[in-house]
GROMACS .gro file of C-alpha atoms in nm:
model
  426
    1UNK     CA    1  -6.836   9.321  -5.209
    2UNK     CA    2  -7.037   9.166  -4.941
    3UNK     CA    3  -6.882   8.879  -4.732
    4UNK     CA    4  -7.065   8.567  -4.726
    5UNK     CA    5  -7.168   8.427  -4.366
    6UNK     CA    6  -7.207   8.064  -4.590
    7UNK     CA    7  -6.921   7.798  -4.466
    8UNK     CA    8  -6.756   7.667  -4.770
    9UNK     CA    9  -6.834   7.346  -4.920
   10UNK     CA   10  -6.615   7.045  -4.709
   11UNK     CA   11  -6.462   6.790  -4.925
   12UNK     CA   12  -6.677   6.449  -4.934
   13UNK     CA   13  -6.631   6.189  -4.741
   14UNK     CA   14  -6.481   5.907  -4.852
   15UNK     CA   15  -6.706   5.592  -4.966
   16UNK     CA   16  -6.701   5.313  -4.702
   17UNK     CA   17  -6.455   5.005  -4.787
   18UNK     CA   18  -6.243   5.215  -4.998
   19UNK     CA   19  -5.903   5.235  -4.956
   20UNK     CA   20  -5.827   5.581  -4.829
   21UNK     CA   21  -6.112   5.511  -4.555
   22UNK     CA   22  -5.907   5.193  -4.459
   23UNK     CA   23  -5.571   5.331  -4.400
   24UNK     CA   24  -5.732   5.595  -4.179
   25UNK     CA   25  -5.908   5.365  -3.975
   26UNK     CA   26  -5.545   5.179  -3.908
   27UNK     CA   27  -5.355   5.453  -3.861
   28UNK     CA   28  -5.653   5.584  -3.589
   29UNK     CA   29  -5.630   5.251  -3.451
   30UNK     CA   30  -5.256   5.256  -3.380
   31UNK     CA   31  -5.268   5.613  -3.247
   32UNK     CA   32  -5.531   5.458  -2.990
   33UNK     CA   33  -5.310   5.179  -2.936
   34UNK     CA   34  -4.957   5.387  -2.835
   35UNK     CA   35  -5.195   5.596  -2.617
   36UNK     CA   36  -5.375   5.330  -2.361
   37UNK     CA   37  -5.078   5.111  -2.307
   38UNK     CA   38  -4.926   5.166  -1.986
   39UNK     CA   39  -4.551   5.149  -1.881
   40UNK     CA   40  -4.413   4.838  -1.854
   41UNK     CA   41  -4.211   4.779  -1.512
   42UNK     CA   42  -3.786   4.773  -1.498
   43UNK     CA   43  -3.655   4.448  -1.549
   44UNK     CA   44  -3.453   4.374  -1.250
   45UNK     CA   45  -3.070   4.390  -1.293
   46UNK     CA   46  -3.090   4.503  -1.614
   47UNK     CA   47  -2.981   4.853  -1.486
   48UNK     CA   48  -3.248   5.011  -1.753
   49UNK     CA   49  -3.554   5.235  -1.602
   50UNK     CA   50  -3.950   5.154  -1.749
   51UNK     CA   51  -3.974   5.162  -2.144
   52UNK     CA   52  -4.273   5.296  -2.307
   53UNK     CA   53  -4.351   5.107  -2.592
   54UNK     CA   54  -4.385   5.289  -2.900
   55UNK     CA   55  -4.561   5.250  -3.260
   56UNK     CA   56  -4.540   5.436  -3.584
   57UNK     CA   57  -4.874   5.464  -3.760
   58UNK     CA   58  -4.879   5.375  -4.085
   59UNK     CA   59  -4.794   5.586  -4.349
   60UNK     CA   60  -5.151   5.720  -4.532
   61UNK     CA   61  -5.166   5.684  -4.890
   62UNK     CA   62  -4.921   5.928  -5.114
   63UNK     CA   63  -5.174   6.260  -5.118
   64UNK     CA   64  -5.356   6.264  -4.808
   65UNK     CA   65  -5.273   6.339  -4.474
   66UNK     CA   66  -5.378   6.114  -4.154
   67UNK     CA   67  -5.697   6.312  -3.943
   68UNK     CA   68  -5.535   6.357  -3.625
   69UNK     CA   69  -5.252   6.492  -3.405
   70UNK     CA   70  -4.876   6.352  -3.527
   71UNK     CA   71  -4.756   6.061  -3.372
   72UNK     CA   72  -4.514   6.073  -3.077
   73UNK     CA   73  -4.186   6.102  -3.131
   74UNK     CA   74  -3.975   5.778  -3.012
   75UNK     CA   75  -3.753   5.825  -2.729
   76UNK     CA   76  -3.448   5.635  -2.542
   77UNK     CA   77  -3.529   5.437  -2.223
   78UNK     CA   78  -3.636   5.628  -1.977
   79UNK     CA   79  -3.306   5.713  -1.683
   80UNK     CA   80  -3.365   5.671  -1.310
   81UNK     CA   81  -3.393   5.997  -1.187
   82UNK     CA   82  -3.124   6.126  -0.966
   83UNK     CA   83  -3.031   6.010  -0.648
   84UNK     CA   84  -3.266   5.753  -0.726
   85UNK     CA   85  -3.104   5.355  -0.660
   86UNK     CA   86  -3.045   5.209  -0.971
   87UNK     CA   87  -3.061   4.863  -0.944
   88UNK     CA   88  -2.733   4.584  -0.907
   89UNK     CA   89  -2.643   4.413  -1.209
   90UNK     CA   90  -2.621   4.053  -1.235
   91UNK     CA   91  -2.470   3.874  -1.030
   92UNK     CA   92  -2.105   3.768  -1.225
   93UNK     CA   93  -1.959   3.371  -1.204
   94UNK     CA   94  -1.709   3.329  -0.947
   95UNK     CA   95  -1.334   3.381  -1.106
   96UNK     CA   96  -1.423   3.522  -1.424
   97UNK     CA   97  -1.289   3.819  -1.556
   98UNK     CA   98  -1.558   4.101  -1.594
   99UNK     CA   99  -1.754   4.143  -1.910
  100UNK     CA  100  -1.713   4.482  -2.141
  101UNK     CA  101  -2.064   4.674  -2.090
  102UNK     CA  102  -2.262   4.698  -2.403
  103UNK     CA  103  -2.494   5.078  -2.404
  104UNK     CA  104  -2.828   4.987  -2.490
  105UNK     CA  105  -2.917   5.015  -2.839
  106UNK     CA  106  -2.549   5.040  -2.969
  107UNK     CA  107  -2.371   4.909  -3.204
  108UNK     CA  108  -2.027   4.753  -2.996
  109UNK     CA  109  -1.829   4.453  -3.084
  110UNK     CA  110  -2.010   4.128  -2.907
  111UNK     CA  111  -1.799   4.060  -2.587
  112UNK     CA  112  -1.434   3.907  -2.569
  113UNK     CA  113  -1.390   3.595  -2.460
  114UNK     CA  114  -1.118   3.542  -2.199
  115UNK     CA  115  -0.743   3.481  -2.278
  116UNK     CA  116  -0.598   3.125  -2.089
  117UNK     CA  117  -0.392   3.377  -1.943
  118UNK     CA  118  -0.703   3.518  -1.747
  119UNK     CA  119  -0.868   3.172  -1.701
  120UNK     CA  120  -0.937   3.110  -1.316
  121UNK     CA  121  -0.701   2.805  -1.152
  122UNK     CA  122  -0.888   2.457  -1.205
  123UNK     CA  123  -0.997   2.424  -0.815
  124UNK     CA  124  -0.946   2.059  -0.640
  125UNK     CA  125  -1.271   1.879  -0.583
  126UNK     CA  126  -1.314   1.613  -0.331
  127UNK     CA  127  -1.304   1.269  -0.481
  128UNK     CA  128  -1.602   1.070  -0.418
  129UNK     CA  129  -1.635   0.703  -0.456
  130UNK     CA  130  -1.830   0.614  -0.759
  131UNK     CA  131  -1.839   0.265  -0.975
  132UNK     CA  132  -1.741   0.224  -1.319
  133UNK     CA  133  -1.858  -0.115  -1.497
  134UNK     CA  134  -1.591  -0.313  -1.663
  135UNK     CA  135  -1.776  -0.581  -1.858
  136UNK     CA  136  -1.954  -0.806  -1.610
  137UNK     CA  137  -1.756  -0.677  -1.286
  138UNK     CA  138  -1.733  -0.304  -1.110
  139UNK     CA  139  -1.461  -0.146  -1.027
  140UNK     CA  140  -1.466   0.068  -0.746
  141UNK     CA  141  -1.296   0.409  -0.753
  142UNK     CA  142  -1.205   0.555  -0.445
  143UNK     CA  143  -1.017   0.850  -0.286
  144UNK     CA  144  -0.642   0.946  -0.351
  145UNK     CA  145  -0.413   0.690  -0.188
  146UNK     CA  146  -0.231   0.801   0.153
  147UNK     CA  147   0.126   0.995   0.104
  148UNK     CA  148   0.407   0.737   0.201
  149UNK     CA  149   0.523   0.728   0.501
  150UNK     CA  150   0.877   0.895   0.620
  151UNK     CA  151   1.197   0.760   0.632
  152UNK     CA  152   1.223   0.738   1.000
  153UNK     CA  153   1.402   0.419   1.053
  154UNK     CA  154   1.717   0.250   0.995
  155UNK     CA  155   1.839  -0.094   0.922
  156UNK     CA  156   2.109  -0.322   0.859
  157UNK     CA  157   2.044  -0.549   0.547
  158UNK     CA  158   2.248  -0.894   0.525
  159UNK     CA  159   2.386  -0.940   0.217
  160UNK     CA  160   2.595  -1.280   0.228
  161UNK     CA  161   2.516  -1.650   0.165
  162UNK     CA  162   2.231  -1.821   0.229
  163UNK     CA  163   2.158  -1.559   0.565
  164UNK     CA  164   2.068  -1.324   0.284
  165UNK     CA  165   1.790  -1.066   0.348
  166UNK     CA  166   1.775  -1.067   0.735
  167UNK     CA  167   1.720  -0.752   0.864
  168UNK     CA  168   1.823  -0.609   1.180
  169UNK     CA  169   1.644  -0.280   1.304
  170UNK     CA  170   1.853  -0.004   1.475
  171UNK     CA  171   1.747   0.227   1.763
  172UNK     CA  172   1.950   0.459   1.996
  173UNK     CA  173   2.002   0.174   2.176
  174UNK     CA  174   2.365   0.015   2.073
  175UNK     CA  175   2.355  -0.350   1.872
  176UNK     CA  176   2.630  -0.588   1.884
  177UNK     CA  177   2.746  -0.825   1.613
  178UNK     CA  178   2.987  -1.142   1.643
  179UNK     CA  179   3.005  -1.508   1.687
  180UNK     CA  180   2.897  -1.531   2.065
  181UNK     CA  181   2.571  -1.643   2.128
  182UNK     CA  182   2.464  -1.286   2.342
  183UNK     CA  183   2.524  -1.086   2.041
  184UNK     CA  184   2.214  -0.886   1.920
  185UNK     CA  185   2.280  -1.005   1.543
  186UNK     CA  186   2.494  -1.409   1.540
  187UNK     CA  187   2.731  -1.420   1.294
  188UNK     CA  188   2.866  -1.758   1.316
  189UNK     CA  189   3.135  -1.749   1.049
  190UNK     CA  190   3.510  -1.807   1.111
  191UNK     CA  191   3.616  -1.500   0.974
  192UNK     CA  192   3.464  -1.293   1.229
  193UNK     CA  193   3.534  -1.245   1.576
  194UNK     CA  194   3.306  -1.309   1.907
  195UNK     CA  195   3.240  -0.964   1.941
  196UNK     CA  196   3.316  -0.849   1.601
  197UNK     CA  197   3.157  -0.408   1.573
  198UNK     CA  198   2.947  -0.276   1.811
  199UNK     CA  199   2.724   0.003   1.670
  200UNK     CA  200   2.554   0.301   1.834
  201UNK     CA  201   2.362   0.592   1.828
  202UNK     CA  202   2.552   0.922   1.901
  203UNK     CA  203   2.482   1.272   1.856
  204UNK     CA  204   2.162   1.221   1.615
  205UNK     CA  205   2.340   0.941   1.391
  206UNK     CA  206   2.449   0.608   1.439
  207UNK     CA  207   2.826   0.528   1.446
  208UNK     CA  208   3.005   0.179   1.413
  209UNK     CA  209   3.317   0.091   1.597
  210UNK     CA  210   3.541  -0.181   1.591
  211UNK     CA  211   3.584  -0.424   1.879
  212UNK     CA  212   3.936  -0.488   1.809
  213UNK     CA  213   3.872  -0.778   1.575
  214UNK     CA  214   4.106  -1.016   1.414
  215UNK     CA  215   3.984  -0.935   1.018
  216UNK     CA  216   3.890  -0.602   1.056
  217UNK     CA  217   3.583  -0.377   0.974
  218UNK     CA  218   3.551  -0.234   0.644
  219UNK     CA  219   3.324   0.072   0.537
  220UNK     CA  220   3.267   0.157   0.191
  221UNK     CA  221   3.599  -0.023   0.130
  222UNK     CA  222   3.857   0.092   0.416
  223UNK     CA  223   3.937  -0.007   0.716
  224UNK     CA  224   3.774   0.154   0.985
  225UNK     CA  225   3.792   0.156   1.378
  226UNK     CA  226   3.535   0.396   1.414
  227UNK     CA  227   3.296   0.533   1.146
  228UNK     CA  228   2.981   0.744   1.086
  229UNK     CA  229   2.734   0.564   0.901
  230UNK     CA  230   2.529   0.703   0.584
  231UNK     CA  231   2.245   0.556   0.392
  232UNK     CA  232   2.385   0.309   0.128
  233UNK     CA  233   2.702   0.230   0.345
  234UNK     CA  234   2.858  -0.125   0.251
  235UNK     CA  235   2.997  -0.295   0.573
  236UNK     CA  236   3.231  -0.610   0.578
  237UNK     CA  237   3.301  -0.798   0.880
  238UNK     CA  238   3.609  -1.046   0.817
  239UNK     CA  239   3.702  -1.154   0.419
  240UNK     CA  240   3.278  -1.306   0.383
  241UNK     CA  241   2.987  -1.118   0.575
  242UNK     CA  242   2.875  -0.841   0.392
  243UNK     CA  243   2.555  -0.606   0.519
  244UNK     CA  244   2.418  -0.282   0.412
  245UNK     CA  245   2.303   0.022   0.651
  246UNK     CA  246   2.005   0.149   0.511
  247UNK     CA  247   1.751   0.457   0.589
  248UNK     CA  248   1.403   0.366   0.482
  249UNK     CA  249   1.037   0.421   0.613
  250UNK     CA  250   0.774   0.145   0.706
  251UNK     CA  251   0.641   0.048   0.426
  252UNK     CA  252   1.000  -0.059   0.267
  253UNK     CA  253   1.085  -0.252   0.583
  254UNK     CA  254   0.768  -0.497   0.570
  255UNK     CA  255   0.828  -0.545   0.229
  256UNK     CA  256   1.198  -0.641   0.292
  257UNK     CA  257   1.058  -0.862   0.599
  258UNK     CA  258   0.842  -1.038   0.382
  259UNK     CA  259   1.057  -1.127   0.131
  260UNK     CA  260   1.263  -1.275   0.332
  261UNK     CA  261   1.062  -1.454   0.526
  262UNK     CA  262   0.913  -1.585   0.212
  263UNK     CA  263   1.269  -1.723   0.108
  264UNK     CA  264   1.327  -1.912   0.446
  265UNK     CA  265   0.933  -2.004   0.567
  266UNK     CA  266   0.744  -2.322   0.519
  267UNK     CA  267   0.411  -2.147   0.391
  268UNK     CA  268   0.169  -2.401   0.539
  269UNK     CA  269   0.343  -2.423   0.855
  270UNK     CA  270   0.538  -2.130   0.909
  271UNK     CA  271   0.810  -2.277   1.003
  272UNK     CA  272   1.167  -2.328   0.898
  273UNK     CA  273   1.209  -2.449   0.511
  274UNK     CA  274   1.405  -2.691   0.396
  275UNK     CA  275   1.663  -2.462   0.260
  276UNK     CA  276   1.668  -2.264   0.590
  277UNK     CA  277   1.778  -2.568   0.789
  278UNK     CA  278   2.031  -2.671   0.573
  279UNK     CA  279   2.198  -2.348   0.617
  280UNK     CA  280   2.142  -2.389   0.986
  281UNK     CA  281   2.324  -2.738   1.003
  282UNK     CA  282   2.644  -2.558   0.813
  283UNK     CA  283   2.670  -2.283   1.074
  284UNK     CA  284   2.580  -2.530   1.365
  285UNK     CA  285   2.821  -2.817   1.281
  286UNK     CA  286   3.141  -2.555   1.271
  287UNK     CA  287   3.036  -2.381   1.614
  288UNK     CA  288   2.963  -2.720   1.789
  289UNK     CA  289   3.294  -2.831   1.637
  290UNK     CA  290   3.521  -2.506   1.727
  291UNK     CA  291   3.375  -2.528   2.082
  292UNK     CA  292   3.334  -2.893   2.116
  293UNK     CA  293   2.962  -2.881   2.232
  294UNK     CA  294   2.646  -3.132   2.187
  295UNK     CA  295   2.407  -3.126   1.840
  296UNK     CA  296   2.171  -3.409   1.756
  297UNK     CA  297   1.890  -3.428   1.474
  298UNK     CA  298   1.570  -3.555   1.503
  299UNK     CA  299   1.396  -3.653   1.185
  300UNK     CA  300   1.011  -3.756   1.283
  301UNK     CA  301   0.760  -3.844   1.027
  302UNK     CA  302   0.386  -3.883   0.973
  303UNK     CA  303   0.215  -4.220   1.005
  304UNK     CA  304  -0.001  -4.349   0.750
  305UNK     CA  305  -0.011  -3.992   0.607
  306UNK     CA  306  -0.156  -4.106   0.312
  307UNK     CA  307  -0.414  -4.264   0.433
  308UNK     CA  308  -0.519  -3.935   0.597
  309UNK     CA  309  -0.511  -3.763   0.265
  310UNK     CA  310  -0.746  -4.058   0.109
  311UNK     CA  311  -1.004  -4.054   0.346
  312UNK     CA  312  -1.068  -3.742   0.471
  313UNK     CA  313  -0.902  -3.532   0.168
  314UNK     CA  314  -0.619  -3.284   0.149
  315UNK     CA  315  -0.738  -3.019   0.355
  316UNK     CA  316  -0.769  -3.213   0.654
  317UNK     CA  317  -0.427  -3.323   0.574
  318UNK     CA  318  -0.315  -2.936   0.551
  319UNK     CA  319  -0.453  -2.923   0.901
  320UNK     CA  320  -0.282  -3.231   1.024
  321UNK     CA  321   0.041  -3.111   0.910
  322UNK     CA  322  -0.036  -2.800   1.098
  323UNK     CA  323  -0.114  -2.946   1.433
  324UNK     CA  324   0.205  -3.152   1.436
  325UNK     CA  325   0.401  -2.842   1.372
  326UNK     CA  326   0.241  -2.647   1.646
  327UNK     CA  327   0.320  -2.910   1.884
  328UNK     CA  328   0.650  -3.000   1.822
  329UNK     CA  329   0.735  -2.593   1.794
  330UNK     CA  330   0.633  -2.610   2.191
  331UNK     CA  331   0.805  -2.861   2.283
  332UNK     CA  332   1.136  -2.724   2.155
  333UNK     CA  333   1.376  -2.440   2.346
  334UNK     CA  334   1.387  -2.100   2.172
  335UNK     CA  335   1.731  -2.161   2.011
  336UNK     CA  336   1.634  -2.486   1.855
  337UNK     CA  337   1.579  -2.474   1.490
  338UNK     CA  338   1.243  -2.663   1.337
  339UNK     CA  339   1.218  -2.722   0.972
  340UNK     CA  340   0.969  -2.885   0.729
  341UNK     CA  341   1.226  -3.098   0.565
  342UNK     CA  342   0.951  -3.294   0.308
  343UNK     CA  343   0.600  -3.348   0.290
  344UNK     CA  344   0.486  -3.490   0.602
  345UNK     CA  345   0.840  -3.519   0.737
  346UNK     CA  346   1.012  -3.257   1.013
  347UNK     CA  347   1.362  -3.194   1.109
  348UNK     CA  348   1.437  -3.063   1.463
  349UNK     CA  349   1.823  -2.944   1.545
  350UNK     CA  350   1.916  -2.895   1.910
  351UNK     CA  351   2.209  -2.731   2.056
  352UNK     CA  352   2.373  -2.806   2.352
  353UNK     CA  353   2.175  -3.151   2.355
  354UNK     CA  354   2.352  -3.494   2.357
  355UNK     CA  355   2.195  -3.861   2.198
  356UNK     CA  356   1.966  -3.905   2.526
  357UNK     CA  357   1.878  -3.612   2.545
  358UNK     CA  358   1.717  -3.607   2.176
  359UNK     CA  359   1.536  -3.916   2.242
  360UNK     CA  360   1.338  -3.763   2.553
  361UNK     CA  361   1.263  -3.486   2.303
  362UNK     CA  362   1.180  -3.668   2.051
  363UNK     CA  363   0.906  -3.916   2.264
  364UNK     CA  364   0.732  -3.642   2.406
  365UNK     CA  365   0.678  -3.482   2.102
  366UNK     CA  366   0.489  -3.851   1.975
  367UNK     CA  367   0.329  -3.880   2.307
  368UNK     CA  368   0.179  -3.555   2.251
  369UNK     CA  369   0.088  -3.597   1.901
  370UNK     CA  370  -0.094  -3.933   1.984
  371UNK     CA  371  -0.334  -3.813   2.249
  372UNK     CA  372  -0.462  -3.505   2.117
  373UNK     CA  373  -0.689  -3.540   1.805
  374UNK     CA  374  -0.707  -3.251   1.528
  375UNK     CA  375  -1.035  -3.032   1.412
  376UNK     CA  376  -1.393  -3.101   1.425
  377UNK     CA  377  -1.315  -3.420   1.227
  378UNK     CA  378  -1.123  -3.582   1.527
  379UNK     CA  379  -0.874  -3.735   1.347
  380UNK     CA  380  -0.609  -3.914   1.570
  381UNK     CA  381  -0.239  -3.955   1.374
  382UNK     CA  382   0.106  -4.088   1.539
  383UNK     CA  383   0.468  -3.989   1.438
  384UNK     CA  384   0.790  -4.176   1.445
  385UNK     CA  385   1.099  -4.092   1.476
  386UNK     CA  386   1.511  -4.115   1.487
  387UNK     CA  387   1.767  -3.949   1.646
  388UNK     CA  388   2.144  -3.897   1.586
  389UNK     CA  389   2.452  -3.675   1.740
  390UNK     CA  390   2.755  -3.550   1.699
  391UNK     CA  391   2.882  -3.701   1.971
  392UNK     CA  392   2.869  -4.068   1.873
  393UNK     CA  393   3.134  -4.015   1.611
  394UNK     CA  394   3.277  -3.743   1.373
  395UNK     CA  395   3.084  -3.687   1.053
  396UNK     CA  396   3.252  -3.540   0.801
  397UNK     CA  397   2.970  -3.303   0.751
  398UNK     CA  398   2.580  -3.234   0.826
  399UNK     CA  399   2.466  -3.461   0.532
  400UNK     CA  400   2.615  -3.779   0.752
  401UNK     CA  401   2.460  -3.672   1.023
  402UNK     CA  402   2.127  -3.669   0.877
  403UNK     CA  403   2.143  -3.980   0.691
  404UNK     CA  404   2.223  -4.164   1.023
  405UNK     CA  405   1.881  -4.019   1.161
  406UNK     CA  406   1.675  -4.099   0.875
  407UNK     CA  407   1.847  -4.443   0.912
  408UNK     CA  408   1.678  -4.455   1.242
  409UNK     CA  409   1.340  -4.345   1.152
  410UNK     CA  410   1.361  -4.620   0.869
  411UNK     CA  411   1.400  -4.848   1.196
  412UNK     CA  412   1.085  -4.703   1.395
  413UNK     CA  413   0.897  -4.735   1.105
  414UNK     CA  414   0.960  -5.093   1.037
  415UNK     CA  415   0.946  -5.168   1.391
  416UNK     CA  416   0.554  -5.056   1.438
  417UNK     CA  417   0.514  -4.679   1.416
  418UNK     CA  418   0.485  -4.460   1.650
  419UNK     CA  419   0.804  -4.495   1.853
  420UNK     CA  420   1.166  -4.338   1.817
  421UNK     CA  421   1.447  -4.511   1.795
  422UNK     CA  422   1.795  -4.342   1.907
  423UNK     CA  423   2.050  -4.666   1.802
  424UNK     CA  424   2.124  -4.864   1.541
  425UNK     CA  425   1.960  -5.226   1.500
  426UNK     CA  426   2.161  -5.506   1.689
   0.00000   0.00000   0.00000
């Protein structure tokens, strides 16, 4: 049977818009697509090589077959090739523990957070000043105050009477105590001898010995002749004075200055108070009695003070009670003691000084007082005052002695101001 050289009849082609012709045209168009795209780059630090991006044609209709090769197969991320640098990953936060890899594509547990155990140490930032606002004010925060300061001195602490509070400050240099006047710390109390304990500093510590006194020395409740002192040690000089050996560092020192000062200061004048003198007088009257020496008081007052006050207000009268103050503090010796016994009244207590003596005193002080006038207001003021001493006769205490020189100032005041008067009237 002869073979025919006639091709056999090809199936027809499909009608136009029908649906077999569209799902070839997609599935040509996505075949197009996979082919032109190029490779995209690496992404840096991803530690991944160039992907080719892939697509599946679509799936032609149940029955038919796509014209055309297959589609390519899809593949894994393309590797570096070898020796080839792959690039660094990441960069990772200081401190942090590393993070468990994930493969690409896989299907691992999403990573683990750190433990507190494996939490870095919170690091110390600088403080820097910044303002917070408190209603209608600001409060300014600033750094971390200063560490305190080392104990690196020591002290001895009075604890007795009305002396309580003053402070004496030991070196390696050696500090006497008694009743004589060249004593580094006077003690003028009956129960304690003229040169009572003498302490020093020996062999990196300070040590206390007894200068053969009468009453004895007593540390942390014995008798002692010669003792090492500790922080906290109690001291007793005699059956009364009591003081306290202390280690502290600057900061405790001012404050125990201050206090004390506080108790025994006039504020406006800075000067002796009123309570300070009195205690003063007491210790005074028994030394100038148990050695038979000189003491007089001078009371001097503030003329027309009032009148000061009224006209040019209290402020100027703060400064007025200033300037007297000041002047009368130069006119006095060192060891006298100056108090603000009242308002506008002073109180002046001189050793070694008999009636005559405290008059001269007393006058230059006034003279001074009346020739010199006070702040840019130029206000000119006078004093008065009286005088009394010991000497003219025995008082049975201070408060006599005192009442006899206010008597006096009662007398310069009725007599015209501005004078002192040393004697009674007639």
């Amino acid at each position: 049977m002869a073979r025919s050289n006639s091709a056999a009849p090809s199936a027809p082609a499909p009608a136009p818009g029908s649906r077999v012709a569209t799902t070839d045209a997609r599935a040509k168009a996505d075949l197009h697509l996979a082919r032109t795209v190029p490779e995209m780059p690496a992404v840096r630090g991803s530690g991944v090589g160039p992907v080719r991006i892939e697509t599946r044609p679509a799936t032609p209709a149940a029955g038919r077959r796509a014209a055309g090769p297959p589609p390519p197969a899809v593949t894994r991320p393309e590797l570096p090739a070898a020796g080839a640098v792959r690039p660094s990953p990441p960069p990772r936060a200081q401190g942090l523990p590393a993070m468990p890899a994930v493969r690409p594509g896989g299907r691992g547990m999403p990573p683990r957070a750190p433990t507190r155990s494996e939490m870095p140490a919170v690091r110390e930032l600088p403080v820097e000043p910044t303002f917070e606002l408190e209603g209608d004010r600001i409060t300014r925060i600033s750094d971390a105050p200063a560490a305190v300061s080392a104990r690196d001195r020591s002290l001895l602490l009075r604890l007795d009477g009305t002396f309580g509070g003053e402070l004496v400050s030991l070196g390696t240099e050696a500090v006497t105590i008694g009743r004589d006047q060249d004593n580094t710390l006077v003690v003028d109390d009956a129960g304690v001898s003229r040169r009572h304990v003498r302490i020093r500093w020996l062999r990196g510590r300070h040590v206390l010995e007894d200068g053969q006194s009468k009453n004895g020395t007593y540390v942390r409740g014995r008798r002692v002749s010669e003792a090492a002192l500790a922080d906290g040690d109690i001291i007793q000089l005699g059956p009364r004075v009591c003081l306290r050996y202390t280690v502290t560092d600057e900061l405790h020192e001012r404050l125990l200055r201050q206090l004390y000062e506080s108790s025994t200061l006039d504020a406006l004048t800075n000067i002796g108070n009123r309570r300070y003198f009195e205690s003063r007088l007491a210790s005074e009257l028994s030394y100038a009695k148990r050695h038979g020496s000189e003491l007089s008081v001078v009371i001097f007052d503030i003329d027309h003070f009032k009148r000061v006050n009224d006209t040019h207000g209290h402020l100027v009268g703060d400064n007025v009670i200033r300037h007297v103050a000041r002047i009368a503090r130069e006119e006095l010796r060192s060891e006298d003691v100056l108090a603000r016994y009242g308002g506008e009244e002073f109180v002046a207590l001189l050793r070694h000084t008999d009636l005559k003596g405290a008059v001269c005193v007393a006058d230059r002080i006034r003279a001074t007082v009346a020739v010199l006038p006070i702040g840019a207001e130029r206000v000119s003021v006078t004093v008065s005052g009286g005088c009394a001493s010991l000497a003219e006769r025995e008082p049975s205490d201070g408060a006599a002695l005192l009442a006899r020189a206010d008597e006096r100032l009662y007398l310069a005041k009725s007599g015209g101001r501005n004078r002192v008067v040393g004697r009674d009237a007639g």
